[in-house]
Short mmCIF file of C-alpha atoms in Angstrom, two decimals:
data_model
loop_
_atom_site.label_atom_id
_atom_site.label_comp_id
_atom_site.label_asym_id
_atom_site.label_seq_id
_atom_site.Cartn_x
_atom_site.Cartn_y
_atom_site.Cartn_z
CA UNK A 40 7.06 6.74 -15.60
CA UNK A 41 5.19 6.95 -12.28
CA UNK A 42 3.40 4.08 -10.53
CA UNK A 43 1.42 4.85 -7.35
CA UNK A 44 1.08 1.61 -5.39
CA UNK A 45 -1.30 2.96 -2.74
CA UNK A 46 -4.60 4.71 -3.53
CA UNK A 47 -8.15 4.32 -2.25
CA UNK A 48 -11.62 5.05 -3.57
CA UNK A 49 -13.40 5.02 -0.22
CA UNK A 50 -15.55 7.96 0.89
CA UNK A 51 -13.59 9.11 3.92
CA UNK A 52 -15.85 12.10 4.61
CA UNK A 53 -18.99 10.09 4.88
CA UNK A 54 -21.69 12.75 4.88
CA UNK A 55 -22.75 11.69 1.38
CA UNK A 56 -22.34 8.65 -0.84
CA UNK A 57 -20.29 9.18 -4.01
CA UNK A 58 -20.67 6.59 -6.75
CA UNK A 59 -17.83 4.18 -7.45
CA UNK A 60 -17.63 5.44 -11.02
CA UNK A 61 -17.31 9.05 -9.82
CA UNK A 62 -14.55 8.05 -7.38
CA UNK A 63 -12.66 6.23 -10.13
CA UNK A 64 -13.04 9.19 -12.51
CA UNK A 65 -11.71 11.53 -9.85
CA UNK A 66 -8.73 9.23 -9.31
CA UNK A 67 -7.88 8.95 -13.01
CA UNK A 68 -8.37 12.71 -13.54
CA UNK A 69 -5.98 13.40 -10.65
CA UNK A 70 -3.50 10.90 -12.09
CA UNK A 71 -3.65 12.63 -15.47
CA UNK A 72 -3.11 16.06 -13.89
CA UNK A 73 0.01 14.74 -12.15
CA UNK A 74 1.29 12.52 -15.01
CA UNK A 75 0.87 9.32 -12.99
CA UNK A 76 0.85 6.36 -15.38
CA UNK A 77 -0.63 3.63 -13.21
CA UNK A 78 -2.19 3.25 -9.75
CA UNK A 79 -3.11 0.36 -7.52
CA UNK A 80 -6.50 0.73 -5.81
CA UNK A 81 -6.57 -0.90 -2.37
CA UNK A 82 -10.01 -2.06 -1.28
CA UNK A 83 -11.03 -1.87 2.37
CA UNK A 84 -11.35 -4.48 5.10
CA UNK A 85 -14.88 -3.09 5.51
CA UNK A 86 -17.66 -3.27 2.95
CA UNK A 87 -20.48 -0.75 3.15
CA UNK A 88 -22.09 2.00 1.08
CA UNK A 89 -18.93 4.10 1.41
CA UNK A 90 -16.43 1.29 0.85
CA UNK A 91 -17.01 -0.96 -2.17
CA UNK A 92 -16.17 -4.65 -2.15
CA UNK A 93 -13.17 -6.01 -4.00
CA UNK A 94 -15.56 -7.63 -6.50
CA UNK A 95 -17.18 -4.28 -7.31
CA UNK A 96 -13.80 -2.58 -7.72
CA UNK A 97 -12.51 -5.38 -9.97
CA UNK A 98 -15.61 -5.07 -12.16
CA UNK A 99 -15.46 -1.26 -12.23
CA UNK A 100 -11.83 -1.05 -13.43
CA UNK A 101 -12.08 -3.83 -16.02
CA UNK A 102 -11.84 -1.36 -18.92
CA UNK A 103 -9.21 0.91 -17.32
CA UNK A 104 -5.72 -0.36 -18.14
CA UNK A 105 -4.03 2.24 -15.93
CA UNK A 106 -5.54 0.81 -12.71
CA UNK A 107 -5.03 -2.42 -10.77
CA UNK A 108 -6.61 -3.81 -7.60
CA UNK A 109 -5.16 -5.01 -4.32
CA UNK A 110 -7.81 -6.85 -2.31
CA UNK A 111 -8.42 -5.71 1.25
CA UNK A 112 -9.06 -8.60 3.67
CA UNK A 113 -10.75 -8.47 7.08
CA UNK A 114 -9.10 -10.48 9.83
CA UNK A 115 -12.31 -10.57 11.85
CA UNK A 116 -14.79 -11.33 9.11
CA UNK A 117 -13.29 -13.30 6.21
CA UNK A 118 -14.82 -16.70 5.48
CA UNK A 119 -14.55 -19.57 2.97
CA UNK A 120 -16.50 -17.59 0.35
CA UNK A 121 -13.89 -14.83 0.50
CA UNK A 122 -11.10 -17.38 0.13
CA UNK A 123 -12.78 -18.89 -2.92
CA UNK A 124 -13.41 -15.49 -4.51
CA UNK A 125 -9.85 -14.27 -3.86
CA UNK A 126 -8.34 -17.46 -5.28
CA UNK A 127 -10.50 -17.09 -8.40
CA UNK A 128 -9.44 -13.44 -8.82
CA UNK A 129 -5.79 -14.40 -8.34
CA UNK A 130 -6.05 -17.29 -10.78
CA UNK A 131 -7.59 -14.96 -13.40
CA UNK A 132 -4.99 -12.23 -12.77
CA UNK A 133 -7.68 -9.75 -11.70
CA UNK A 134 -5.98 -8.66 -8.46
CA UNK A 135 -2.33 -7.77 -7.92
CA UNK A 136 -2.02 -8.58 -4.21
CA UNK A 137 -3.68 -8.73 -0.80
CA UNK A 138 -3.91 -5.98 1.84
CA UNK A 139 -4.30 -6.47 5.60
CA UNK A 140 -5.12 -3.86 8.22
CA UNK A 141 -3.47 -4.55 11.62
CA UNK A 142 -4.12 -1.61 13.92
CA UNK A 143 -7.56 -1.06 12.46
CA UNK A 144 -8.28 -4.68 13.37
CA UNK A 145 -6.78 -6.37 16.46
CA UNK A 146 -4.24 -8.88 15.16
CA UNK A 147 -0.50 -9.27 14.69
CA UNK A 148 0.75 -10.09 11.17
CA UNK A 149 2.03 -13.56 12.11
CA UNK A 150 -1.40 -14.65 13.42
CA UNK A 151 -2.09 -18.25 12.36
CA UNK A 152 -5.58 -17.25 11.16
CA UNK A 153 -3.98 -15.68 8.06
CA UNK A 154 -1.70 -18.64 7.19
CA UNK A 155 -4.09 -19.74 4.44
CA UNK A 156 -3.92 -16.21 2.94
CA UNK A 157 -0.12 -16.17 3.01
CA UNK A 158 0.08 -19.63 1.45
CA UNK A 159 -2.26 -18.44 -1.30
CA UNK A 160 -0.14 -15.32 -1.93
CA UNK A 161 2.99 -17.49 -2.22
CA UNK A 162 1.22 -19.91 -4.58
CA UNK A 163 0.11 -17.10 -6.91
CA UNK A 164 3.33 -15.10 -6.37
CA UNK A 165 1.68 -11.83 -5.35
CA UNK A 166 2.70 -9.42 -2.58
CA UNK A 167 0.87 -8.93 0.70
CA UNK A 168 0.58 -5.36 1.99
CA UNK A 169 0.17 -4.39 5.64
CA UNK A 170 -1.09 -1.19 7.14
CA UNK A 171 1.70 -0.10 9.46
CA UNK A 172 2.35 2.73 11.90
CA UNK A 173 -0.15 5.39 12.89
CA UNK A 174 -3.85 4.90 12.17
CA UNK A 175 -6.05 7.44 10.38
CA UNK A 176 -8.80 6.74 12.94
CA UNK A 177 -8.07 7.46 16.64
CA UNK A 178 -9.78 4.23 17.71
CA UNK A 179 -7.08 2.13 16.01
CA UNK A 180 -4.74 0.15 18.29
CA UNK A 181 -1.21 0.85 17.12
CA UNK A 182 0.49 -1.90 19.12
CA UNK A 183 -0.74 -4.20 16.34
CA UNK A 184 0.57 -2.00 13.52
CA UNK A 185 4.15 -1.52 14.72
CA UNK A 186 6.45 -2.58 11.84
CA UNK A 187 8.63 -4.68 14.15
CA UNK A 188 5.98 -7.43 13.99
CA UNK A 189 6.59 -7.87 10.26
CA UNK A 190 9.98 -9.40 11.06
CA UNK A 191 8.40 -12.56 12.52
CA UNK A 192 6.32 -12.98 9.38
CA UNK A 193 9.25 -12.36 7.03
CA UNK A 194 11.36 -14.98 8.80
CA UNK A 195 8.56 -17.57 9.03
CA UNK A 196 7.56 -17.09 5.37
CA UNK A 197 10.78 -16.39 3.42
CA UNK A 198 8.98 -16.86 0.08
CA UNK A 199 6.25 -14.34 0.94
CA UNK A 200 6.63 -10.92 -0.68
CA UNK A 201 5.72 -8.34 1.96
CA UNK A 202 5.07 -4.58 1.77
CA UNK A 203 5.13 -2.42 4.91
CA UNK A 204 2.81 0.48 4.10
CA UNK A 205 3.62 4.05 5.20
CA UNK A 206 7.24 2.97 6.02
CA UNK A 207 5.81 2.19 9.46
CA UNK A 208 5.69 5.92 10.26
CA UNK A 209 6.45 7.15 12.89
CA UNK A 210 8.66 4.05 13.43
CA UNK A 211 10.66 4.55 10.25
CA UNK A 212 13.96 3.46 11.83
CA UNK A 213 12.36 0.16 12.85
CA UNK A 214 11.02 -0.25 9.32
CA UNK A 215 14.44 0.40 7.78
CA UNK A 216 15.93 -2.40 9.89
CA UNK A 217 13.19 -4.82 8.79
CA UNK A 218 13.75 -4.11 5.06
CA UNK A 219 17.53 -4.20 5.51
CA UNK A 220 17.44 -7.55 7.32
CA UNK A 221 14.75 -9.31 5.26
CA UNK A 222 15.18 -9.44 1.50
CA UNK A 223 11.52 -10.38 1.02
CA UNK A 224 10.26 -7.13 2.57
CA UNK A 225 9.47 -3.85 0.78
CA UNK A 226 8.03 -0.61 2.09
CA UNK A 227 5.88 2.09 0.52
CA UNK A 228 6.10 5.77 1.43
CA UNK A 229 2.36 6.45 1.32
CA UNK A 230 0.26 8.32 3.86
CA UNK A 231 3.06 10.28 5.50
CA UNK A 232 0.89 13.40 5.70
CA UNK A 233 -2.77 14.41 5.56
CA UNK A 234 -3.39 16.58 2.51
CA UNK A 235 -0.28 18.58 1.61
CA UNK A 236 3.17 18.41 3.20
CA UNK A 237 3.98 21.48 5.27
CA UNK A 238 7.48 22.89 4.70
CA UNK A 239 8.74 21.80 8.12
CA UNK A 240 7.26 18.32 7.94
CA UNK A 241 8.54 17.87 4.39
CA UNK A 242 12.10 18.65 5.59
CA UNK A 243 11.69 16.22 8.49
CA UNK A 244 10.42 13.39 6.27
CA UNK A 245 13.07 14.08 3.62
CA UNK A 246 15.75 13.47 6.24
CA UNK A 247 14.03 10.30 7.49
CA UNK A 248 13.68 8.73 4.03
CA UNK A 249 17.23 9.69 3.00
CA UNK A 250 18.58 8.15 6.22
CA UNK A 251 16.60 4.99 5.52
CA UNK A 252 18.24 4.67 2.10
CA UNK A 253 21.71 5.33 3.54
CA UNK A 254 21.16 2.59 6.14
CA UNK A 255 19.33 -0.03 4.06
CA UNK A 256 21.22 0.52 0.81
CA UNK A 257 20.05 0.95 -2.78
CA UNK A 258 16.27 1.45 -2.60
CA UNK A 259 15.24 -1.75 -4.39
CA UNK A 260 12.82 -2.25 -1.48
CA UNK A 261 11.12 1.17 -1.61
CA UNK A 262 7.88 1.91 -3.46
CA UNK A 263 6.20 5.18 -4.38
CA UNK A 264 2.65 5.52 -3.05
CA UNK A 265 0.51 8.40 -1.85
CA UNK A 266 -2.57 7.09 0.04
CA UNK A 267 -4.69 9.35 -2.19
CA UNK A 268 -7.22 10.89 -1.48
CA UNK A 269 -5.94 11.17 2.12
CA UNK A 270 -2.64 12.58 0.81
CA UNK A 271 -2.27 14.99 -2.11
CA UNK A 272 -0.60 13.65 -5.27
CA UNK A 273 0.95 16.95 -6.33
CA UNK A 274 2.44 17.56 -2.88
CA UNK A 275 3.83 14.00 -2.85
CA UNK A 276 5.56 14.45 -6.20
CA UNK A 277 7.07 17.69 -4.96
CA UNK A 278 8.33 15.79 -1.90
CA UNK A 279 9.96 13.19 -4.14
CA UNK A 280 11.67 15.94 -6.13
CA UNK A 281 13.24 17.19 -2.89
CA UNK A 282 14.97 13.88 -2.14
CA UNK A 283 18.71 14.04 -2.78
CA UNK A 284 19.02 10.84 -4.79
CA UNK A 285 20.57 9.88 -8.10
CA UNK A 286 18.01 9.64 -10.90
CA UNK A 287 18.47 5.88 -11.29
CA UNK A 288 17.57 5.38 -7.61
CA UNK A 289 14.56 7.65 -7.94
CA UNK A 290 13.45 5.61 -10.93
CA UNK A 291 13.56 2.45 -8.83
CA UNK A 292 11.25 4.05 -6.27
CA UNK A 293 8.95 5.81 -8.73
CA UNK A 294 8.09 2.78 -10.88
CA UNK A 295 10.67 0.06 -11.52
CA UNK A 296 10.38 -1.69 -8.14
CA UNK A 297 6.58 -1.62 -8.34
CA UNK A 298 6.45 -2.90 -11.91
CA UNK A 299 8.60 -5.89 -10.96
CA UNK A 300 6.93 -6.65 -7.62
CA UNK A 301 3.32 -6.35 -8.81
CA UNK A 302 4.01 -7.64 -12.35
CA UNK A 303 2.69 -4.53 -14.07
CA UNK A 304 3.15 -4.61 -17.84
CA UNK A 305 4.44 -1.07 -18.44
CA UNK A 306 4.49 -1.63 -22.20
CA UNK A 307 0.70 -1.26 -22.12
CA UNK A 308 0.84 2.14 -20.41
CA UNK A 309 1.18 5.58 -21.89
#
């Protein structure tokens, strides 16, 4: 079983518009090629012709039982209509969590403006995911996306289930302390490379992730994700094969942790 908790269907090379249906077909074809059973699609904090709204993504995957949606939220632009729509989606079980983008937008995770979002996530018992670490775009401000800021949030909201995306790379050691200290914090390993892992970078990241598990203990906090299409699924699976871990620990990372955290009914997959 493989669950990828971090994929996108945005057009990142925006010279032409690709239909939402085509993007979803490409995702599911790539999943099938790599024997991935289920993926979460994370919508963007932006909505434009290249980045579909959460509503459009929810509607588009309604007949695809191997996909779920995590709703991207804009710090700068959300309003009461977004709150109402998100609460309706959560109440109907149509989204699996919320995603925030510090670094791409100028805010720290414990900003009071998002309290209503965190309270809603606690009420519906869904995780909140945070972009963390380096930004894909050079105009991002990475002081906002340093994983250390998640600690304040985890302490202030002990019932909030939090996911640090990209293990806070390049601040993986800071991320490992946050997940070790705070039992309500998880991390995904998505977006560690653009495209394929090079041999040297794969060895470097292998050491970093193995050290994280040595320090923070059994990887009940770690989630498999790729950041597809930015990162290559096949290369990511090869990277996972390289990790020197017992099979039961790999299973936790590859699907068991995600199934529990995001309430994915694996009996309906396959």
